[in-house]
mmCIF file of C-alpha atoms in Angstrom:
data_model
loop_
_atom_site.group_PDB
_atom_site.id
_atom_site.type_symbol
_atom_site.label_atom_id
_atom_site.label_comp_id
_atom_site.label_asym_id
_atom_site.label_seq_id
_atom_site.Cartn_x
_atom_site.Cartn_y
_atom_site.Cartn_z
ATOM 1 C CA MET A 187 -61.006 -173.995 179.508
ATOM 2 C CA PRO A 188 -58.546 -174.133 182.424
ATOM 3 C CA SER A 189 -56.322 -171.072 182.751
ATOM 4 C CA SER A 190 -53.207 -173.205 182.394
ATOM 5 C CA VAL A 191 -54.453 -174.504 179.010
ATOM 6 C CA LYS A 192 -55.330 -170.980 177.854
ATOM 7 C CA ARG A 193 -51.877 -169.810 178.863
ATOM 8 C CA SER A 194 -50.290 -172.714 176.969
ATOM 9 C CA HIS A 195 -52.259 -171.878 173.806
ATOM 10 C CA ALA A 196 -51.321 -168.205 174.099
ATOM 11 C CA GLU A 197 -47.657 -169.060 174.536
ATOM 12 C CA GLY A 198 -47.843 -171.376 171.545
ATOM 13 C CA ARG A 199 -49.287 -168.617 169.371
ATOM 14 C CA ALA A 200 -46.665 -166.176 170.617
ATOM 15 C CA GLY A 201 -43.894 -168.680 169.899
ATOM 16 C CA SER A 202 -45.225 -169.273 166.396
ATOM 17 C CA ALA A 203 -45.395 -165.541 165.751
ATOM 18 C CA GLY A 204 -41.848 -165.138 167.039
ATOM 19 C CA THR A 205 -40.578 -167.887 164.737
ATOM 20 C CA LYS A 206 -42.294 -166.254 161.761
ATOM 21 C CA ALA A 207 -40.831 -162.876 162.700
ATOM 22 C CA GLN A 208 -37.347 -164.374 162.916
ATOM 23 C CA GLY A 209 -37.835 -166.090 159.570
ATOM 24 C CA SER A 210 -38.979 -162.824 158.017
ATOM 25 C CA LEU A 211 -35.966 -161.048 159.507
ATOM 26 C CA ARG A 212 -33.607 -163.618 158.039
ATOM 27 C CA VAL A 213 -35.226 -163.213 154.617
ATOM 28 C CA ASP A 214 -34.949 -159.426 154.850
ATOM 29 C CA ALA A 215 -31.318 -159.661 155.960
ATOM 30 C CA GLN A 216 -30.427 -161.947 153.069
ATOM 31 C CA ARG A 217 -32.202 -159.673 150.602
ATOM 32 C CA ASN A 218 -30.391 -156.635 151.982
ATOM 33 C CA LEU A 219 -27.068 -158.454 151.697
ATOM 34 C CA ARG A 220 -27.732 -159.282 148.039
ATOM 35 C CA HIS A 221 -28.612 -155.652 147.366
ATOM 36 C CA VAL A 222 -25.486 -154.418 149.143
ATOM 37 C CA LEU A 223 -23.173 -156.774 147.242
ATOM 38 C CA SER A 224 -24.783 -155.965 143.901
ATOM 39 C CA ALA A 225 -24.555 -152.246 144.596
ATOM 40 C CA ALA A 226 -20.938 -152.566 145.760
ATOM 41 C CA ARG A 227 -19.971 -154.323 142.535
ATOM 42 C CA ASP A 228 -21.614 -151.578 140.485
ATOM 43 C CA VAL A 229 -20.226 -148.683 142.515
ATOM 44 C CA PHE A 230 -16.681 -150.023 142.814
ATOM 45 C CA GLY A 231 -16.727 -151.086 139.164
ATOM 46 C CA GLU A 232 -17.657 -147.572 138.106
ATOM 47 C CA GLN A 233 -15.744 -145.466 140.619
ATOM 48 C CA GLY A 234 -13.029 -147.759 141.928
ATOM 49 C CA TYR A 235 -12.436 -148.893 145.497
ATOM 50 C CA GLY A 236 -12.124 -145.295 146.633
ATOM 51 C CA ALA A 237 -15.913 -144.865 146.365
ATOM 52 C CA PRO A 238 -17.574 -144.119 149.733
ATOM 53 C CA MET A 239 -19.695 -146.613 151.644
ATOM 54 C CA GLU A 240 -22.528 -144.072 151.613
ATOM 55 C CA GLU A 241 -22.747 -144.426 147.842
ATOM 56 C CA VAL A 242 -22.958 -148.213 148.156
ATOM 57 C CA ALA A 243 -25.779 -147.834 150.688
ATOM 58 C CA ARG A 244 -27.604 -145.303 148.511
ATOM 59 C CA ARG A 245 -27.397 -147.560 145.462
ATOM 60 C CA ALA A 246 -28.569 -150.560 147.522
ATOM 61 C CA ARG A 247 -31.433 -148.460 148.932
ATOM 62 C CA VAL A 248 -30.536 -149.282 152.516
ATOM 63 C CA GLY A 249 -29.184 -147.241 155.398
ATOM 64 C CA VAL A 250 -25.411 -147.056 155.681
ATOM 65 C CA GLY A 251 -25.762 -148.679 159.108
ATOM 66 C CA THR A 252 -27.144 -151.784 157.367
ATOM 67 C CA VAL A 253 -23.974 -152.008 155.283
ATOM 68 C CA TYR A 254 -21.766 -151.715 158.360
ATOM 69 C CA ARG A 255 -23.746 -154.389 160.187
ATOM 70 C CA ARG A 256 -22.718 -156.884 157.507
ATOM 71 C CA PHE A 257 -19.243 -155.474 156.881
ATOM 72 C CA PRO A 258 -17.599 -153.817 159.915
ATOM 73 C CA ASN A 259 -15.500 -151.491 157.750
ATOM 74 C CA LYS A 260 -14.895 -150.631 154.138
ATOM 75 C CA GLU A 261 -11.845 -152.859 153.888
ATOM 76 C CA ALA A 262 -13.957 -155.926 154.739
ATOM 77 C CA LEU A 263 -16.409 -155.143 151.931
ATOM 78 C CA VAL A 264 -13.594 -154.475 149.455
ATOM 79 C CA GLN A 265 -11.901 -157.751 150.354
ATOM 80 C CA HIS A 266 -15.167 -159.639 149.878
ATOM 81 C CA ILE A 267 -15.830 -158.163 146.429
ATOM 82 C CA ALA A 268 -12.219 -158.524 145.322
ATOM 83 C CA ALA A 269 -12.097 -162.151 146.488
ATOM 84 C CA GLU A 270 -15.246 -162.937 144.509
ATOM 85 C CA GLU A 271 -13.739 -161.445 141.362
ATOM 86 C CA THR A 272 -10.451 -163.258 141.909
ATOM 87 C CA ARG A 273 -12.340 -166.555 142.160
ATOM 88 C CA ARG A 274 -14.352 -165.849 139.008
ATOM 89 C CA LEU A 275 -11.214 -164.955 137.084
ATOM 90 C CA THR A 276 -9.446 -168.090 138.315
ATOM 91 C CA ASP A 277 -12.357 -170.279 137.189
ATOM 92 C CA ARG A 278 -12.309 -168.584 133.795
ATOM 93 C CA ALA A 279 -8.546 -169.150 133.465
ATOM 94 C CA LEU A 280 -8.961 -172.831 134.395
ATOM 95 C CA GLU A 281 -11.588 -173.182 131.666
ATOM 96 C CA ALA A 282 -9.151 -171.653 129.172
ATOM 97 C CA LEU A 283 -6.414 -174.066 130.255
ATOM 98 C CA ALA A 284 -8.764 -177.019 129.840
ATOM 99 C CA TRP A 285 -9.639 -176.004 126.287
ATOM 100 C CA ASP A 286 -7.723 -178.145 123.785
ATOM 101 C CA GLY A 287 -7.801 -175.658 120.920
ATOM 102 C CA GLU A 288 -5.153 -173.175 119.784
ATOM 103 C CA PRO A 289 -3.299 -171.717 122.807
ATOM 104 C CA TRP A 290 -3.606 -168.142 121.540
ATOM 105 C CA SER A 291 -7.353 -168.467 121.076
ATOM 106 C CA ALA A 292 -7.676 -169.793 124.624
ATOM 107 C CA LEU A 293 -5.622 -166.956 126.091
ATOM 108 C CA ALA A 294 -7.312 -164.249 124.006
ATOM 109 C CA GLY A 295 -10.736 -165.645 124.870
ATOM 110 C CA PHE A 296 -9.874 -165.572 128.562
ATOM 111 C CA VAL A 297 -8.766 -161.933 128.342
ATOM 112 C CA GLU A 298 -11.791 -160.876 126.271
ATOM 113 C CA ARG A 299 -14.362 -162.526 128.569
ATOM 114 C CA SER A 300 -12.652 -161.195 131.684
ATOM 115 C CA ALA A 301 -12.462 -157.652 130.327
ATOM 116 C CA ALA A 302 -16.091 -157.749 129.166
ATOM 117 C CA SER A 303 -17.238 -158.790 132.649
ATOM 118 C CA GLY A 304 -15.506 -155.795 134.219
ATOM 119 C CA ALA A 305 -13.407 -158.102 136.392
ATOM 120 C CA GLY A 306 -10.281 -155.994 136.084
ATOM 121 C CA ARG A 307 -11.900 -153.037 137.823
ATOM 122 C CA LEU A 308 -12.794 -155.196 140.839
ATOM 123 C CA LEU A 309 -9.600 -157.167 141.336
ATOM 124 C CA PRO A 310 -7.270 -156.323 144.238
ATOM 125 C CA PRO A 311 -5.265 -153.290 143.050
ATOM 126 C CA GLU A 312 -1.998 -154.923 144.127
ATOM 127 C CA LEU A 313 -2.672 -157.798 141.750
ATOM 128 C CA LEU A 314 -2.041 -155.540 138.765
ATOM 129 C CA ALA A 315 1.580 -155.135 139.837
ATOM 130 C CA GLU A 316 2.143 -158.764 140.776
ATOM 131 C CA GLN A 317 4.299 -161.289 138.998
ATOM 132 C CA ALA A 318 4.241 -165.036 139.501
ATOM 133 C CA PRO A 319 7.678 -165.834 141.004
ATOM 134 C CA ALA A 320 8.971 -169.321 141.540
ATOM 135 C CA GLY A 321 6.950 -171.108 144.175
ATOM 136 C CA GLY A 322 3.813 -169.166 143.361
ATOM 137 C CA HIS A 323 4.114 -166.687 146.247
ATOM 138 C CA PRO A 324 3.482 -163.095 145.184
ATOM 139 C CA ALA A 325 5.798 -160.589 146.772
ATOM 140 C CA GLY A 326 3.178 -157.889 147.289
ATOM 141 C CA SER A 327 0.401 -157.705 149.831
ATOM 142 C CA TRP A 328 -3.294 -158.254 149.190
ATOM 143 C CA GLY A 329 -6.352 -156.366 150.222
ATOM 144 C CA ARG A 330 -4.791 -153.266 151.776
ATOM 145 C CA VAL A 331 -7.121 -150.388 150.994
ATOM 146 C CA PRO A 332 -7.628 -147.114 152.854
ATOM 147 C CA GLN A 333 -10.434 -147.482 155.371
ATOM 148 C CA GLN A 334 -12.996 -144.779 154.820
ATOM 149 C CA ARG A 335 -13.979 -144.799 158.474
ATOM 150 C CA GLY A 336 -14.895 -147.230 161.215
ATOM 151 C CA ALA A 337 -18.455 -148.298 161.882
ATOM 152 C CA ALA A 338 -18.691 -146.233 165.070
ATOM 153 C CA ALA A 339 -18.278 -143.026 163.079
ATOM 154 C CA VAL A 340 -21.530 -143.515 161.185
ATOM 155 C CA GLN A 341 -24.109 -141.035 162.374
ATOM 156 C CA GLY A 342 -27.004 -142.642 164.199
ATOM 157 C CA GLU A 343 -25.433 -146.097 164.354
ATOM 158 C CA ALA A 344 -25.975 -148.146 167.495
ATOM 159 C CA PRO A 345 -23.003 -148.460 169.903
ATOM 160 C CA SER A 346 -23.042 -152.219 169.406
ATOM 161 C CA ALA A 347 -21.869 -151.620 165.830
ATOM 162 C CA ALA A 348 -18.591 -150.283 167.199
ATOM 163 C CA ALA A 349 -18.070 -153.548 169.052
ATOM 164 C CA ALA A 350 -18.877 -155.415 165.861
ATOM 165 C CA SER A 351 -16.187 -153.417 164.103
ATOM 166 C CA VAL A 352 -13.624 -154.404 166.734
ATOM 167 C CA ALA A 353 -14.723 -158.028 166.520
ATOM 168 C CA GLY A 354 -14.557 -157.865 162.740
ATOM 169 C CA ALA A 355 -10.961 -156.704 162.908
ATOM 170 C CA SER A 356 -9.989 -160.019 164.475
ATOM 171 C CA SER A 357 -11.183 -161.852 161.385
ATOM 172 C CA GLY A 358 -9.512 -159.355 159.047
ATOM 173 C CA ALA A 359 -6.192 -161.181 159.097
ATOM 174 C CA ALA A 360 -7.893 -164.456 158.162
ATOM 175 C CA ALA A 361 -9.782 -162.755 155.326
ATOM 176 C CA ALA A 362 -6.566 -161.169 154.068
ATOM 177 C CA GLU A 363 -4.793 -164.538 154.089
ATOM 178 C CA ASP A 364 -7.688 -166.072 152.153
ATOM 179 C CA GLY A 365 -7.295 -163.242 149.678
ATOM 180 C CA ARG A 366 -3.580 -163.883 149.317
ATOM 181 C CA ALA A 367 -4.240 -167.577 148.747
ATOM 182 C CA GLY A 368 -6.781 -166.726 146.045
ATOM 183 C CA THR A 369 -4.321 -164.343 144.418
ATOM 184 C CA ARG A 370 -1.579 -166.988 144.419
ATOM 185 C CA GLU A 371 -3.891 -169.480 142.739
ATOM 186 C CA LEU A 372 -4.971 -166.972 140.097
ATOM 187 C CA LEU A 373 -1.377 -165.983 139.315
ATOM 188 C CA SER A 374 -0.370 -169.634 139.074
ATOM 189 C CA VAL A 375 -3.179 -170.566 136.670
ATOM 190 C CA VAL A 376 -2.734 -167.498 134.457
ATOM 191 C CA GLY A 377 1.008 -168.141 134.529
ATOM 192 C CA GLU A 378 0.399 -171.592 133.052
ATOM 193 C CA LEU A 379 -1.779 -170.035 130.373
ATOM 194 C CA VAL A 380 0.956 -167.537 129.515
ATOM 195 C CA GLU A 381 3.715 -170.155 129.399
ATOM 196 C CA ARG A 382 1.670 -172.499 127.218
ATOM 197 C CA THR A 383 0.932 -169.734 124.728
ATOM 198 C CA ARG A 384 4.545 -168.566 124.715
ATOM 199 C CA ALA A 385 5.790 -172.128 124.180
ATOM 200 C CA ALA A 386 3.528 -172.349 121.126
ATOM 201 C CA GLY A 387 5.311 -169.298 119.704
ATOM 202 C CA GLU A 388 2.128 -167.221 119.804
ATOM 203 C CA LEU A 389 2.966 -164.817 122.638
ATOM 204 C CA ARG A 390 5.732 -162.239 122.845
ATOM 205 C CA ALA A 391 8.643 -163.415 124.975
ATOM 206 C CA ASP A 392 8.502 -160.390 127.281
ATOM 207 C CA VAL A 393 4.794 -160.633 128.146
ATOM 208 C CA THR A 394 4.113 -161.355 131.825
ATOM 209 C CA VAL A 395 1.104 -162.315 133.928
ATOM 210 C CA ALA A 396 0.981 -158.734 135.176
ATOM 211 C CA ASP A 397 0.683 -157.544 131.562
ATOM 212 C CA LEU A 398 -2.419 -159.674 131.091
ATOM 213 C CA MET A 399 -3.923 -158.304 134.294
ATOM 214 C CA LEU A 400 -3.301 -154.754 133.071
ATOM 215 C CA VAL A 401 -4.979 -155.477 129.752
ATOM 216 C CA ILE A 402 -8.013 -156.934 131.525
ATOM 217 C CA ALA A 403 -8.222 -153.872 133.781
ATOM 218 C CA THR A 404 -7.724 -151.245 131.076
ATOM 219 C CA THR A 405 -10.818 -149.378 129.916
ATOM 220 C CA PRO A 406 -11.346 -146.376 127.624
ATOM 221 C CA PRO A 407 -12.923 -143.114 128.819
ATOM 222 C CA ARG A 408 -16.618 -143.311 129.717
ATOM 223 C CA PHE A 409 -19.060 -142.323 126.974
ATOM 224 C CA ASP A 410 -22.718 -141.426 127.456
ATOM 225 C CA ASP A 411 -23.661 -143.445 124.381
ATOM 226 C CA ALA A 412 -23.715 -147.182 125.187
ATOM 227 C CA ALA A 413 -23.001 -148.266 121.611
ATOM 228 C CA ARG A 414 -20.001 -145.951 121.401
ATOM 229 C CA GLN A 415 -18.766 -147.249 124.757
ATOM 230 C CA THR A 416 -18.987 -150.872 123.623
ATOM 231 C CA ALA A 417 -17.226 -150.120 120.338
ATOM 232 C CA ALA A 418 -14.428 -148.237 122.101
ATOM 233 C CA GLU A 419 -13.887 -151.037 124.624
ATOM 234 C CA SER A 420 -13.781 -153.667 121.873
ATOM 235 C CA ARG A 421 -11.378 -151.651 119.741
ATOM 236 C CA LEU A 422 -9.018 -150.929 122.632
ATOM 237 C CA LEU A 423 -8.975 -154.583 123.690
ATOM 238 C CA GLN A 424 -8.164 -155.802 120.190
ATOM 239 C CA LEU A 425 -5.307 -153.308 119.884
ATOM 240 C CA LEU A 426 -3.883 -154.419 123.222
ATOM 241 C CA LEU A 427 -4.166 -158.109 122.360
ATOM 242 C CA GLN A 428 -2.450 -157.486 119.043
ATOM 243 C CA GLY A 429 0.427 -155.921 120.965
ATOM 244 C CA LEU A 430 0.781 -159.064 123.105
ATOM 245 C CA ARG A 431 0.850 -161.530 120.247
ATOM 246 C CA ALA A 432 4.148 -162.704 118.815
ATOM 247 C CA GLY A 433 4.772 -160.879 115.556
ATOM 248 C CA GLY A 434 1.852 -158.516 116.263
ATOM 249 C CA ARG A 435 -0.456 -160.590 114.053
#
């Protein structure tokens, strides 16, 4: 076989191997991302957004450098998780608004499902203090959380990660604005749910959107026994809902 043909075959095999390697890398990267996001939801849900990135990495069973390659700093990861929860809560509120049954049942069902999912522990902290003023523009900011540390401070991380952190900062403003837009939509939809229930005479006149967010986010102390934990959460939620209902029925 001519040398040129042999070289062509060898290059073809090398190219095929390279394509497979790239495909495998993409699969691994996607799997790692899923693990990181799942771990972040668990860690932040249990410990709050003050939990360290190292704990997220440990729970995801990846190196902390892997986390920082996908999210240049802790704030970026927090914004991503919080935005996901905001979207889920908005979808749930829209479903409640679309339900044509009793307004109180729709509102209570929305609160119960949201609390059971743990959404309140993953929402932007500022959202718990927000109201829904005229025009649907919350006064507070969204997504500001203390940065644990920049990517370059991670021991053993490649220098290129520092550049990625700087580059990621440029997209931070856009991510924050997306978060604010999501928050505005959530407040608007829940505000409609509140007003409809109040108009039906089934909600106390002084209850606000922020009150509903606080109820969703409130949890009892942690118990080692799962059954006791579930019972305590259910009891607390029912007491809080009773306090929101007109006449305390």
